[in-house]
C-alpha cells in the first residue's frame, strides 16, 4: 500500500482529496496547521515553514500532495501580503526539497489558474492553455509563479517529478459550504460575474480525481496542468460572453457554446483526466426569470 502525505488535508478541498485516496487504497497522513485535525486516519500538525519538522514528518512516506498554502483576498495590508507570500513560497520550498532529499517518487501540488493572470484584461484568444500568460495581479498569484519556478528547478536538480495542478474556482456538492451549486445562478445576472478566471469552475470531486491521476501518471519531470470543469459556470453561450466582456477576442474554431475557456486537453492526454461533474447536473433548469439562454 502506497503511503501519501497530504499537506492542507484538513481543508475543504483536502477532505475530498483524502477521501478519494482512501477509496483507492492509499495509506494517508493528513498534515495541517489546525489544532484539531478532523480525519478518519493519521493526522499531524506542523508549521510548513520549519524545514526540520517538515523533513521529519515526511520521512516515512512515499509521496506528498501539497495543498498547504494561504489564499487570502488581495489586500492592501502589507503584513497580510508578506505573511501569505512568505508562507506559500517557503512552505512549498520546504515540502519540495524534503520530498526530493527523502527520495519520494513525486510531489503533486495545488497550483492555481491565477498564474495565467487576471482576466480583467483581454486575453488574445480563448480557450487558454498552460502556455498562456497575461499579467499576475495579486500577491497570491506571484507566490504561485515563484513556486512553479521552484518546482521546475528542484525537479531538474533532483530528478523527481513535481506535478502542479492549476485548480479553477472550486464548487462543492455539500450545501453547508459557501461555494456550493445553489450559488451558481447568482453568476448569470451579468456576464462580468466570474470573468476574472474566464467563468471557469471545478467540482471538488473532479479536483480529487485529478490528484490521484497525477500521482499515478507516467511523468518524469515538472509539469503543470489546467484542471477545470468541462463547461463554464454560465448559462450564457461563449460567443455572447466574449462579445459582452471582451469584444474582439477570438474564440478558437471548434469551441463549444458552453465549453470551458480554460483548456484541459493537456490533462486529458497526460493524466487521463476527464471532468465528470457539471452544474447542470445539480442546478438544471432552476434559473431565475430572464436568465435562460438558448443552448442551456
PDB file of C-alpha atoms in Angstrom:
ATOM      1  CA  UNK A   1       0.000   0.000   0.000  1.00  0.00           C
ATOM      2  CA  UNK A   2       1.486   3.330  -1.059  1.00  0.00           C
ATOM      3  CA  UNK A   3       1.770   5.949   1.667  1.00  0.00           C
ATOM      4  CA  UNK A   4       0.758   9.510   0.738  1.00  0.00           C
ATOM      5  CA  UNK A   5       1.155  12.582   2.954  1.00  0.00           C
ATOM      6  CA  UNK A   6      -1.324  15.410   2.273  1.00  0.00           C
ATOM      7  CA  UNK A   7      -0.471  18.910   3.493  1.00  0.00           C
ATOM      8  CA  UNK A   8      -3.569  21.039   3.990  1.00  0.00           C
ATOM      9  CA  UNK A   9      -5.510  17.799   4.153  1.00  0.00           C
ATOM     10  CA  UNK A  10      -7.993  19.238   6.647  1.00  0.00           C
ATOM     11  CA  UNK A  11      -9.145  21.967   4.241  1.00  0.00           C
ATOM     12  CA  UNK A  12     -12.427  21.690   2.365  1.00  0.00           C
ATOM     13  CA  UNK A  13     -10.682  20.530  -0.819  1.00  0.00           C
ATOM     14  CA  UNK A  14      -8.242  18.438   1.182  1.00  0.00           C
ATOM     15  CA  UNK A  15     -11.001  16.333   2.680  1.00  0.00           C
ATOM     16  CA  UNK A  16     -12.299  15.414  -0.764  1.00  0.00           C
ATOM     17  CA  UNK A  17      -8.785  14.511  -1.877  1.00  0.00           C
ATOM     18  CA  UNK A  18      -8.085  12.440   1.214  1.00  0.00           C
ATOM     19  CA  UNK A  19     -11.380  10.556   0.754  1.00  0.00           C
ATOM     20  CA  UNK A  20     -10.505   9.861  -2.896  1.00  0.00           C
ATOM     21  CA  UNK A  21      -7.112   8.441  -1.949  1.00  0.00           C
ATOM     22  CA  UNK A  22      -8.566   6.303   0.831  1.00  0.00           C
ATOM     23  CA  UNK A  23     -11.175   4.884  -1.543  1.00  0.00           C
ATOM     24  CA  UNK A  24      -8.330   3.787  -3.828  1.00  0.00           C
ATOM     25  CA  UNK A  25      -6.476   2.028  -1.028  1.00  0.00           C
ATOM     26  CA  UNK A  26      -3.753   4.563  -0.316  1.00  0.00           C
ATOM     27  CA  UNK A  27      -2.443   4.966   3.213  1.00  0.00           C
ATOM     28  CA  UNK A  28      -2.861   8.676   4.004  1.00  0.00           C
ATOM     29  CA  UNK A  29      -1.348  11.064   6.528  1.00  0.00           C
ATOM     30  CA  UNK A  30      -3.193  14.383   6.941  1.00  0.00           C
ATOM     31  CA  UNK A  31      -0.881  17.309   7.698  1.00  0.00           C
ATOM     32  CA  UNK A  32      -2.318  20.684   8.639  1.00  0.00           C
ATOM     33  CA  UNK A  33      -1.754  23.695  10.877  1.00  0.00           C
ATOM     34  CA  UNK A  34      -5.078  23.320  12.693  1.00  0.00           C
ATOM     35  CA  UNK A  35      -5.030  22.199  16.312  1.00  0.00           C
ATOM     36  CA  UNK A  36      -7.708  19.590  15.676  1.00  0.00           C
ATOM     37  CA  UNK A  37      -7.434  17.529  12.522  1.00  0.00           C
ATOM     38  CA  UNK A  38     -10.796  16.027  11.618  1.00  0.00           C
ATOM     39  CA  UNK A  39      -9.828  12.952   9.643  1.00  0.00           C
ATOM     40  CA  UNK A  40     -10.586   9.223   9.801  1.00  0.00           C
ATOM     41  CA  UNK A  41      -6.857   8.392   9.674  1.00  0.00           C
ATOM     42  CA  UNK A  42      -3.487   9.581  10.951  1.00  0.00           C
ATOM     43  CA  UNK A  43      -3.016  13.328  11.289  1.00  0.00           C
ATOM     44  CA  UNK A  44      -0.279  15.695  12.380  1.00  0.00           C
ATOM     45  CA  UNK A  45       0.025  19.430  12.946  1.00  0.00           C
ATOM     46  CA  UNK A  46       3.091  21.151  11.508  1.00  0.00           C
ATOM     47  CA  UNK A  47       4.414  24.568  10.518  1.00  0.00           C
ATOM     48  CA  UNK A  48       5.473  24.125   6.896  1.00  0.00           C
ATOM     49  CA  UNK A  49       7.953  26.982   7.172  1.00  0.00           C
ATOM     50  CA  UNK A  50      10.020  24.841   9.602  1.00  0.00           C
ATOM     51  CA  UNK A  51      12.146  22.645   7.334  1.00  0.00           C
ATOM     52  CA  UNK A  52      13.348  20.304  10.060  1.00  0.00           C
ATOM     53  CA  UNK A  53       9.799  19.474  11.133  1.00  0.00           C
ATOM     54  CA  UNK A  54       8.653  19.004   7.531  1.00  0.00           C
ATOM     55  CA  UNK A  55      11.569  16.669   6.756  1.00  0.00           C
ATOM     56  CA  UNK A  56      10.967  14.584   9.866  1.00  0.00           C
ATOM     57  CA  UNK A  57       7.235  14.292   9.268  1.00  0.00           C
ATOM     58  CA  UNK A  58       7.610  13.243   5.619  1.00  0.00           C
ATOM     59  CA  UNK A  59      10.401  10.750   6.237  1.00  0.00           C
ATOM     60  CA  UNK A  60       8.205   7.636   6.322  1.00  0.00           C
ATOM     61  CA  UNK A  61       6.065   8.446   3.278  1.00  0.00           C
ATOM     62  CA  UNK A  62       6.286   7.610  -0.431  1.00  0.00           C
ATOM     63  CA  UNK A  63       4.862  10.780  -1.994  1.00  0.00           C
ATOM     64  CA  UNK A  64       3.287  14.053  -0.937  1.00  0.00           C
ATOM     65  CA  UNK A  65       0.259  16.021  -2.078  1.00  0.00           C
ATOM     66  CA  UNK A  66       0.911  19.644  -1.177  1.00  0.00           C
ATOM     67  CA  UNK A  67      -2.235  21.733  -0.596  1.00  0.00           C
ATOM     68  CA  UNK A  68      -0.991  23.689   2.399  1.00  0.00           C
ATOM     69  CA  UNK A  69      -0.996  27.337   1.352  1.00  0.00           C
ATOM     70  CA  UNK A  70      -2.678  30.590   2.298  1.00  0.00           C
ATOM     71  CA  UNK A  71      -5.073  32.130  -0.193  1.00  0.00           C
ATOM     72  CA  UNK A  72      -6.226  35.426   1.235  1.00  0.00           C
ATOM     73  CA  UNK A  73      -8.100  38.056  -0.777  1.00  0.00           C
ATOM     74  CA  UNK A  74      -5.855  40.683  -2.341  1.00  0.00           C
ATOM     75  CA  UNK A  75      -5.246  43.133   0.477  1.00  0.00           C
ATOM     76  CA  UNK A  76      -3.560  46.471   0.954  1.00  0.00           C
ATOM     77  CA  UNK A  77      -2.484  45.246   4.376  1.00  0.00           C
ATOM     78  CA  UNK A  78       1.264  44.797   3.958  1.00  0.00           C
ATOM     79  CA  UNK A  79       1.602  42.372   6.861  1.00  0.00           C
ATOM     80  CA  UNK A  80      -1.042  40.074   5.390  1.00  0.00           C
ATOM     81  CA  UNK A  81       0.578  40.203   1.968  1.00  0.00           C
ATOM     82  CA  UNK A  82       4.056  39.464   3.291  1.00  0.00           C
ATOM     83  CA  UNK A  83       2.821  36.642   5.528  1.00  0.00           C
ATOM     84  CA  UNK A  84       0.966  34.994   2.679  1.00  0.00           C
ATOM     85  CA  UNK A  85       3.861  35.243   0.244  1.00  0.00           C
ATOM     86  CA  UNK A  86       6.370  34.000   2.817  1.00  0.00           C
ATOM     87  CA  UNK A  87       4.204  31.075   3.941  1.00  0.00           C
ATOM     88  CA  UNK A  88       3.433  29.957   0.391  1.00  0.00           C
ATOM     89  CA  UNK A  89       6.943  30.173  -1.016  1.00  0.00           C
ATOM     90  CA  UNK A  90       8.977  28.963   1.962  1.00  0.00           C
ATOM     91  CA  UNK A  91       6.488  26.261   2.897  1.00  0.00           C
ATOM     92  CA  UNK A  92       6.362  24.982  -0.664  1.00  0.00           C
ATOM     93  CA  UNK A  93      10.157  25.033  -0.994  1.00  0.00           C
ATOM     94  CA  UNK A  94      10.464  23.020   2.211  1.00  0.00           C
ATOM     95  CA  UNK A  95       7.989  20.407   1.017  1.00  0.00           C
ATOM     96  CA  UNK A  96       9.594  20.111  -2.421  1.00  0.00           C
ATOM     97  CA  UNK A  97      13.142  19.901  -1.100  1.00  0.00           C
ATOM     98  CA  UNK A  98      12.346  17.488   1.736  1.00  0.00           C
ATOM     99  CA  UNK A  99      10.494  15.208  -0.666  1.00  0.00           C
ATOM    100  CA  UNK A 100      13.433  15.239  -3.066  1.00  0.00           C
ATOM    101  CA  UNK A 101      16.049  14.569  -0.370  1.00  0.00           C
ATOM    102  CA  UNK A 102      13.916  11.727   1.011  1.00  0.00           C
ATOM    103  CA  UNK A 103      13.764  10.086  -2.424  1.00  0.00           C
ATOM    104  CA  UNK A 104       9.987  10.341  -2.822  1.00  0.00           C
ATOM    105  CA  UNK A 105       8.723   9.226  -6.201  1.00  0.00           C
ATOM    106  CA  UNK A 106       6.872  12.531  -6.752  1.00  0.00           C
ATOM    107  CA  UNK A 107       5.100  15.610  -5.444  1.00  0.00           C
ATOM    108  CA  UNK A 108       1.650  16.709  -6.575  1.00  0.00           C
ATOM    109  CA  UNK A 109       0.813  20.274  -5.605  1.00  0.00           C
ATOM    110  CA  UNK A 110      -2.139  22.623  -5.904  1.00  0.00           C
ATOM    111  CA  UNK A 111      -1.041  25.389  -8.247  1.00  0.00           C
ATOM    112  CA  UNK A 112      -3.618  27.931  -9.452  1.00  0.00           C
ATOM    113  CA  UNK A 113      -5.009  29.299 -12.685  1.00  0.00           C
ATOM    114  CA  UNK A 114      -4.074  32.705 -11.267  1.00  0.00           C
ATOM    115  CA  UNK A 115      -0.567  32.220 -12.724  1.00  0.00           C
ATOM    116  CA  UNK A 116      -2.145  32.875 -16.126  1.00  0.00           C
ATOM    117  CA  UNK A 117      -3.109  36.348 -14.959  1.00  0.00           C
ATOM    118  CA  UNK A 118      -6.336  38.067 -14.010  1.00  0.00           C
ATOM    119  CA  UNK A 119      -8.704  38.397 -16.912  1.00  0.00           C
ATOM    120  CA  UNK A 120      -9.746  41.899 -16.116  1.00  0.00           C
ATOM    121  CA  UNK A 121      -7.612  42.475 -19.209  1.00  0.00           C
ATOM    122  CA  UNK A 122      -8.303  40.940 -22.598  1.00  0.00           C
ATOM    123  CA  UNK A 123      -6.816  37.569 -23.453  1.00  0.00           C
ATOM    124  CA  UNK A 124      -5.713  37.231 -27.073  1.00  0.00           C
ATOM    125  CA  UNK A 125      -7.679  34.084 -27.834  1.00  0.00           C
ATOM    126  CA  UNK A 126      -9.764  31.529 -25.944  1.00  0.00           C
ATOM    127  CA  UNK A 127      -9.732  28.816 -24.727  1.00  0.00           C
ATOM    128  CA  UNK A 128      -6.401  29.332 -22.960  1.00  0.00           C
ATOM    129  CA  UNK A 129      -3.901  26.575 -22.310  1.00  0.00           C
ATOM    130  CA  UNK A 130      -0.928  26.095 -19.975  1.00  0.00           C
ATOM    131  CA  UNK A 131       1.386  28.213 -22.127  1.00  0.00           C
ATOM    132  CA  UNK A 132      -0.662  31.389 -21.923  1.00  0.00           C
ATOM    133  CA  UNK A 133       0.325  34.222 -19.619  1.00  0.00           C
ATOM    134  CA  UNK A 134      -1.404  37.545 -19.153  1.00  0.00           C
ATOM    135  CA  UNK A 135      -0.324  39.546 -16.107  1.00  0.00           C
ATOM    136  CA  UNK A 136      -0.001  38.482 -12.490  1.00  0.00           C
ATOM    137  CA  UNK A 137      -2.159  40.835 -10.441  1.00  0.00           C
ATOM    138  CA  UNK A 138      -2.009  39.651  -6.824  1.00  0.00           C
ATOM    139  CA  UNK A 139       0.492  38.632  -4.179  1.00  0.00           C
ATOM    140  CA  UNK A 140      -1.025  35.156  -4.124  1.00  0.00           C
ATOM    141  CA  UNK A 141      -0.545  34.745  -7.875  1.00  0.00           C
ATOM    142  CA  UNK A 142       3.034  35.961  -7.559  1.00  0.00           C
ATOM    143  CA  UNK A 143       3.716  33.356  -4.879  1.00  0.00           C
ATOM    144  CA  UNK A 144       2.359  30.660  -7.192  1.00  0.00           C
ATOM    145  CA  UNK A 145       4.597  31.814 -10.042  1.00  0.00           C
ATOM    146  CA  UNK A 146       7.593  31.544  -7.708  1.00  0.00           C
ATOM    147  CA  UNK A 147       6.518  28.095  -6.520  1.00  0.00           C
ATOM    148  CA  UNK A 148       6.161  26.962 -10.105  1.00  0.00           C
ATOM    149  CA  UNK A 149       9.751  28.022 -10.779  1.00  0.00           C
ATOM    150  CA  UNK A 150      10.869  26.193  -7.639  1.00  0.00           C
ATOM    151  CA  UNK A 151       9.151  23.052  -8.938  1.00  0.00           C
ATOM    152  CA  UNK A 152      10.999  23.284 -12.255  1.00  0.00           C
ATOM    153  CA  UNK A 153      14.416  23.795 -10.668  1.00  0.00           C
ATOM    154  CA  UNK A 154      14.088  21.210  -7.879  1.00  0.00           C
ATOM    155  CA  UNK A 155      12.687  18.633 -10.297  1.00  0.00           C
ATOM    156  CA  UNK A 156      15.629  19.174 -12.605  1.00  0.00           C
ATOM    157  CA  UNK A 157      18.187  19.170  -9.782  1.00  0.00           C
ATOM    158  CA  UNK A 158      16.975  16.024  -8.044  1.00  0.00           C
ATOM    159  CA  UNK A 159      15.258  14.169 -10.906  1.00  0.00           C
ATOM    160  CA  UNK A 160      11.926  13.998  -9.074  1.00  0.00           C
ATOM    161  CA  UNK A 161       8.594  14.603 -10.867  1.00  0.00           C
ATOM    162  CA  UNK A 162       6.647  17.566  -9.470  1.00  0.00           C
ATOM    163  CA  UNK A 163       3.117  17.882 -10.848  1.00  0.00           C
ATOM    164  CA  UNK A 164       1.287  21.197 -10.495  1.00  0.00           C
ATOM    165  CA  UNK A 165      -2.495  21.168 -10.805  1.00  0.00           C
ATOM    166  CA  UNK A 166      -3.963  24.582 -11.601  1.00  0.00           C
ATOM    167  CA  UNK A 167      -7.348  24.250  -9.945  1.00  0.00           C
ATOM    168  CA  UNK A 168     -10.110  26.602 -11.002  1.00  0.00           C
ATOM    169  CA  UNK A 169     -12.754  28.035  -8.671  1.00  0.00           C
ATOM    170  CA  UNK A 170     -13.800  25.049  -6.550  1.00  0.00           C
ATOM    171  CA  UNK A 171     -17.504  24.226  -6.179  1.00  0.00           C
ATOM    172  CA  UNK A 172     -18.789  21.714  -3.634  1.00  0.00           C
ATOM    173  CA  UNK A 173     -21.807  19.418  -3.737  1.00  0.00           C
ATOM    174  CA  UNK A 174     -22.146  19.935   0.040  1.00  0.00           C
ATOM    175  CA  UNK A 175     -24.705  22.722   0.593  1.00  0.00           C
ATOM    176  CA  UNK A 176     -23.219  23.512   4.009  1.00  0.00           C
ATOM    177  CA  UNK A 177     -20.194  25.031   2.261  1.00  0.00           C
ATOM    178  CA  UNK A 178     -20.314  28.575   0.936  1.00  0.00           C
ATOM    179  CA  UNK A 179     -19.179  27.646  -2.588  1.00  0.00           C
ATOM    180  CA  UNK A 180     -21.949  25.182  -3.414  1.00  0.00           C
ATOM    181  CA  UNK A 181     -24.030  24.595  -6.518  1.00  0.00           C
ATOM    182  CA  UNK A 182     -27.001  26.564  -5.199  1.00  0.00           C
ATOM    183  CA  UNK A 183     -24.912  29.743  -5.523  1.00  0.00           C
ATOM    184  CA  UNK A 184     -24.263  29.361  -9.247  1.00  0.00           C
ATOM    185  CA  UNK A 185     -27.389  31.149 -10.604  1.00  0.00           C
ATOM    186  CA  UNK A 186     -26.095  34.340  -8.981  1.00  0.00           C
ATOM    187  CA  UNK A 187     -23.394  34.447 -11.673  1.00  0.00           C
ATOM    188  CA  UNK A 188     -25.929  34.520 -14.503  1.00  0.00           C
ATOM    189  CA  UNK A 189     -27.202  38.021 -13.835  1.00  0.00           C
ATOM    190  CA  UNK A 190     -24.216  39.647 -15.523  1.00  0.00           C
ATOM    191  CA  UNK A 191     -21.528  38.418 -17.939  1.00  0.00           C
ATOM    192  CA  UNK A 192     -18.992  40.361 -15.854  1.00  0.00           C
ATOM    193  CA  UNK A 193     -19.515  37.973 -12.934  1.00  0.00           C
ATOM    194  CA  UNK A 194     -16.770  35.381 -12.974  1.00  0.00           C
ATOM    195  CA  UNK A 195     -14.746  36.985 -15.745  1.00  0.00           C
ATOM    196  CA  UNK A 196     -11.590  37.132 -13.582  1.00  0.00           C
ATOM    197  CA  UNK A 197     -10.962  33.455 -14.326  1.00  0.00           C
ATOM    198  CA  UNK A 198     -12.904  33.237 -17.609  1.00  0.00           C
ATOM    199  CA  UNK A 199     -16.010  31.837 -15.899  1.00  0.00           C
ATOM    200  CA  UNK A 200     -14.240  28.601 -15.007  1.00  0.00           C
ATOM    201  CA  UNK A 201     -15.024  26.352 -12.056  1.00  0.00           C
ATOM    202  CA  UNK A 202     -14.266  22.833 -10.851  1.00  0.00           C
ATOM    203  CA  UNK A 203     -16.205  20.299  -8.833  1.00  0.00           C
ATOM    204  CA  UNK A 204     -14.183  19.293  -5.754  1.00  0.00           C
ATOM    205  CA  UNK A 205     -14.657  15.616  -6.636  1.00  0.00           C
ATOM    206  CA  UNK A 206     -13.072  16.170 -10.046  1.00  0.00           C
ATOM    207  CA  UNK A 207     -10.216  18.007  -8.316  1.00  0.00           C
ATOM    208  CA  UNK A 208      -9.716  14.970  -6.086  1.00  0.00           C
ATOM    209  CA  UNK A 209      -9.694  12.627  -9.068  1.00  0.00           C
ATOM    210  CA  UNK A 210      -7.080  14.769 -10.818  1.00  0.00           C
ATOM    211  CA  UNK A 211      -4.800  14.500  -7.776  1.00  0.00           C
ATOM    212  CA  UNK A 212      -4.993  10.714  -7.780  1.00  0.00           C
ATOM    213  CA  UNK A 213      -4.359  10.580 -11.529  1.00  0.00           C
ATOM    214  CA  UNK A 214      -1.366  12.904 -11.114  1.00  0.00           C
ATOM    215  CA  UNK A 215       0.091  10.523  -8.525  1.00  0.00           C
ATOM    216  CA  UNK A 216      -0.305   7.595 -10.917  1.00  0.00           C
ATOM    217  CA  UNK A 217       0.578   9.144 -14.309  1.00  0.00           C
ATOM    218  CA  UNK A 218       3.789   8.398 -16.192  1.00  0.00           C
ATOM    219  CA  UNK A 219       5.558  11.734 -15.652  1.00  0.00           C
ATOM    220  CA  UNK A 220       9.291  12.227 -15.170  1.00  0.00           C
ATOM    221  CA  UNK A 221       9.770  16.000 -14.787  1.00  0.00           C
ATOM    222  CA  UNK A 222       7.956  19.148 -13.641  1.00  0.00           C
ATOM    223  CA  UNK A 223       4.609  19.565 -15.392  1.00  0.00           C
ATOM    224  CA  UNK A 224       1.645  21.882 -14.902  1.00  0.00           C
ATOM    225  CA  UNK A 225      -1.953  21.192 -15.834  1.00  0.00           C
ATOM    226  CA  UNK A 226      -5.108  23.281 -16.007  1.00  0.00           C
ATOM    227  CA  UNK A 227      -7.867  21.423 -14.162  1.00  0.00           C
ATOM    228  CA  UNK A 228     -11.360  22.712 -14.895  1.00  0.00           C
ATOM    229  CA  UNK A 229     -14.926  21.557 -15.373  1.00  0.00           C
ATOM    230  CA  UNK A 230     -15.837  20.836 -18.965  1.00  0.00           C
ATOM    231  CA  UNK A 231     -18.145  23.844 -19.192  1.00  0.00           C
ATOM    232  CA  UNK A 232     -18.229  27.421 -17.934  1.00  0.00           C
ATOM    233  CA  UNK A 233     -20.159  28.412 -14.825  1.00  0.00           C
ATOM    234  CA  UNK A 234     -22.505  30.493 -17.016  1.00  0.00           C
ATOM    235  CA  UNK A 235     -25.723  29.736 -18.879  1.00  0.00           C
ATOM    236  CA  UNK A 236     -24.656  32.375 -21.415  1.00  0.00           C
ATOM    237  CA  UNK A 237     -23.136  30.984 -24.638  1.00  0.00           C
ATOM    238  CA  UNK A 238     -19.429  31.712 -25.043  1.00  0.00           C
ATOM    239  CA  UNK A 239     -19.973  33.939 -28.061  1.00  0.00           C
ATOM    240  CA  UNK A 240     -22.280  36.224 -26.072  1.00  0.00           C
ATOM    241  CA  UNK A 241     -19.942  36.238 -23.058  1.00  0.00           C
ATOM    242  CA  UNK A 242     -16.932  37.226 -25.143  1.00  0.00           C
ATOM    243  CA  UNK A 243     -18.828  39.846 -27.147  1.00  0.00           C
ATOM    244  CA  UNK A 244     -20.156  41.398 -23.932  1.00  0.00           C
ATOM    245  CA  UNK A 245     -16.930  41.444 -21.880  1.00  0.00           C
ATOM    246  CA  UNK A 246     -14.007  41.022 -24.282  1.00  0.00           C
ATOM    247  CA  UNK A 247     -15.173  42.270 -27.688  1.00  0.00           C
ATOM    248  CA  UNK A 248     -12.792  41.321 -30.472  1.00  0.00           C
ATOM    249  CA  UNK A 249     -11.230  38.326 -28.684  1.00  0.00           C
ATOM    250  CA  UNK A 250     -11.012  35.296 -30.954  1.00  0.00           C
ATOM    251  CA  UNK A 251     -12.785  32.076 -29.971  1.00  0.00           C
ATOM    252  CA  UNK A 252     -10.820  29.162 -31.412  1.00  0.00           C
ATOM    253  CA  UNK A 253     -12.604  27.134 -34.041  1.00  0.00           C
ATOM    254  CA  UNK A 254     -14.343  24.073 -32.642  1.00  0.00           C
ATOM    255  CA  UNK A 255     -15.011  25.569 -29.208  1.00  0.00           C
ATOM    256  CA  UNK A 256     -18.469  24.581 -27.985  1.00  0.00           C
ATOM    257  CA  UNK A 257     -21.131  27.086 -26.951  1.00  0.00           C
ATOM    258  CA  UNK A 258     -20.674  26.353 -23.253  1.00  0.00           C
ATOM    259  CA  UNK A 259     -17.241  24.697 -23.276  1.00  0.00           C
ATOM    260  CA  UNK A 260     -14.740  25.774 -20.636  1.00  0.00           C
ATOM    261  CA  UNK A 261     -12.484  28.584 -21.806  1.00  0.00           C
ATOM    262  CA  UNK A 262      -9.576  27.049 -19.924  1.00  0.00           C
ATOM    263  CA  UNK A 263      -8.419  24.004 -21.857  1.00  0.00           C
ATOM    264  CA  UNK A 264      -7.909  20.684 -20.066  1.00  0.00           C
ATOM    265  CA  UNK A 265      -6.576  18.973 -23.176  1.00  0.00           C
ATOM    266  CA  UNK A 266      -3.082  18.518 -21.742  1.00  0.00           C
ATOM    267  CA  UNK A 267      -4.523  16.943 -18.582  1.00  0.00           C
ATOM    268  CA  UNK A 268      -6.650  14.633 -20.712  1.00  0.00           C
ATOM    269  CA  UNK A 269      -3.667  13.470 -22.749  1.00  0.00           C
ATOM    270  CA  UNK A 270      -1.091  13.108 -19.973  1.00  0.00           C
ATOM    271  CA  UNK A 271      -3.185  12.326 -16.890  1.00  0.00           C
ATOM    272  CA  UNK A 272      -6.292  10.756 -18.387  1.00  0.00           C
ATOM    273  CA  UNK A 273      -8.364  13.459 -16.701  1.00  0.00           C
ATOM    274  CA  UNK A 274     -11.948  13.954 -17.864  1.00  0.00           C
ATOM    275  CA  UNK A 275     -14.231  16.116 -15.680  1.00  0.00           C
ATOM    276  CA  UNK A 276     -17.355  14.229 -14.658  1.00  0.00           C
ATOM    277  CA  UNK A 277     -19.405  16.877 -12.894  1.00  0.00           C
ATOM    278  CA  UNK A 278     -21.247  19.954 -14.151  1.00  0.00           C
ATOM    279  CA  UNK A 279     -23.509  22.499 -12.502  1.00  0.00           C
ATOM    280  CA  UNK A 280     -26.151  21.337 -14.962  1.00  0.00           C
ATOM    281  CA  UNK A 281     -26.400  18.078 -13.035  1.00  0.00           C
ATOM    282  CA  UNK A 282     -27.418  19.988  -9.894  1.00  0.00           C
ATOM    283  CA  UNK A 283     -28.965  23.303 -10.912  1.00  0.00           C
ATOM    284  CA  UNK A 284     -30.682  22.156 -14.100  1.00  0.00           C
ATOM    285  CA  UNK A 285     -33.495  24.453 -15.174  1.00  0.00           C
ATOM    286  CA  UNK A 286     -33.695  26.298 -11.857  1.00  0.00           C
ATOM    287  CA  UNK A 287     -32.784  29.577 -13.483  1.00  0.00           C
ATOM    288  CA  UNK A 288     -34.020  32.951 -12.418  1.00  0.00           C
ATOM    289  CA  UNK A 289     -36.553  34.695 -14.687  1.00  0.00           C
ATOM    290  CA  UNK A 290     -34.973  36.194 -17.776  1.00  0.00           C
ATOM    291  CA  UNK A 291     -31.601  34.454 -17.417  1.00  0.00           C
ATOM    292  CA  UNK A 292     -32.129  31.345 -19.522  1.00  0.00           C
ATOM    293  CA  UNK A 293     -30.387  31.314 -22.873  1.00  0.00           C
ATOM    294  CA  UNK A 294     -30.703  29.054 -25.867  1.00  0.00           C
ATOM    295  CA  UNK A 295     -28.459  26.036 -25.732  1.00  0.00           C
ATOM    296  CA  UNK A 296     -28.749  25.571 -21.954  1.00  0.00           C
TER     297      UNK A 296
END
